């Protein structure tokens, strides 16, 4: 499922979220692509939302923009209300304006809406927009160079090559599942699936390169060689001659093999033939051995480089896809709960020292740390954040694997200070951890106010007796947090855990 409609709904309501972040959160949800996944994703980004069904009588009270569907088609659409009509946009960005009465006759009643903000949520530097503007500036400068140095046919050839290069980049983006509004508008409905069929019929595979890759390499080369047209015209004529072979192959696939045309391919063929016609009619074949050798060097550099970059992009694409599937599996609460309760429940004897929160909390989290462990710092701040965000539901105990002869002498001094700070209150307790982990404060022996480590050592012995030797380790109500998960994965489940323990009693 495309996330275009959801992201557009968010954008129109003045929220600024990176599309990549939204896509990853939504597509990695265990219930993707259900409406519960949509709601949880919107909740994750603190976007007030409602997903419900309404009667026609409520239509006027609905927000001006929302996502819905029609009875005749279950696919989602973006709805924008106007005075006497509505503008609907589908996932292919195809827009259609219809009368309100006609819309209501076919409306399913489903509404996915978000609370509109008065202004954008935050200033966000759009890197993609900066890249696009920079690209436009570069193209403008190149065109200006062509205009100053070439006659009208040379300029026209260079201009068409530049158009072909930009067009092939958009095709490349689409083939690697990167949204291209331009290509989507060309194939803007389900009937245009012939585009996909034609591309799938492309059997050419030379070192992983398909016909579309060769087209991109072709226009990249002709654009670069256009900068030196007075020297490279004979090379361009040779390239244009070779390009006719790919045109014939594409026409054969469309008209004789699958008998379906592809708008994307036909436009590309038109660009190639236009350029070829100009070079055949107006360029001169003046062979130069020196230029030919330089062009060979260019091809031996650019082709392997393109193949390598293309391979890396394909590998990353597969890794990202696999990561989404794995994260979707990992975020499944039923699997997490099964793993959690498969461990033996631990009932600690020493529960009072470094206990934070309400004694009557139904959810108690135990975190076992070792102050010589590098990873314990991150685990501590994750659990601190979880506790502070849900303190009305959760209690927390920090336990240490510690004995009175640590490798670093200041660890003992820190423990003494921590006991003293704990007795002064929660804020002082957390502040002491900040001094240790963030400020790298060195606690001296002279500053120490408590010298009794007996309870700390008893806790450590109890940890070891329960085979809780490693650190960091996390337990939820005495059940060991599975090592198949990272500690930060608790963010995925904490809301479900709270719902389970507190809603069951209602």
Coordinates of C-alpha atoms in Angstrom, one line a residue, residues 175 248 283 352:
X175 CA 11.9 1.1 -10.5
X248 CA 13.5 -1.7 -32.1
X283 CA 26.2 16.3 -37.2
X352 CA 13.3 -1.7 48.3

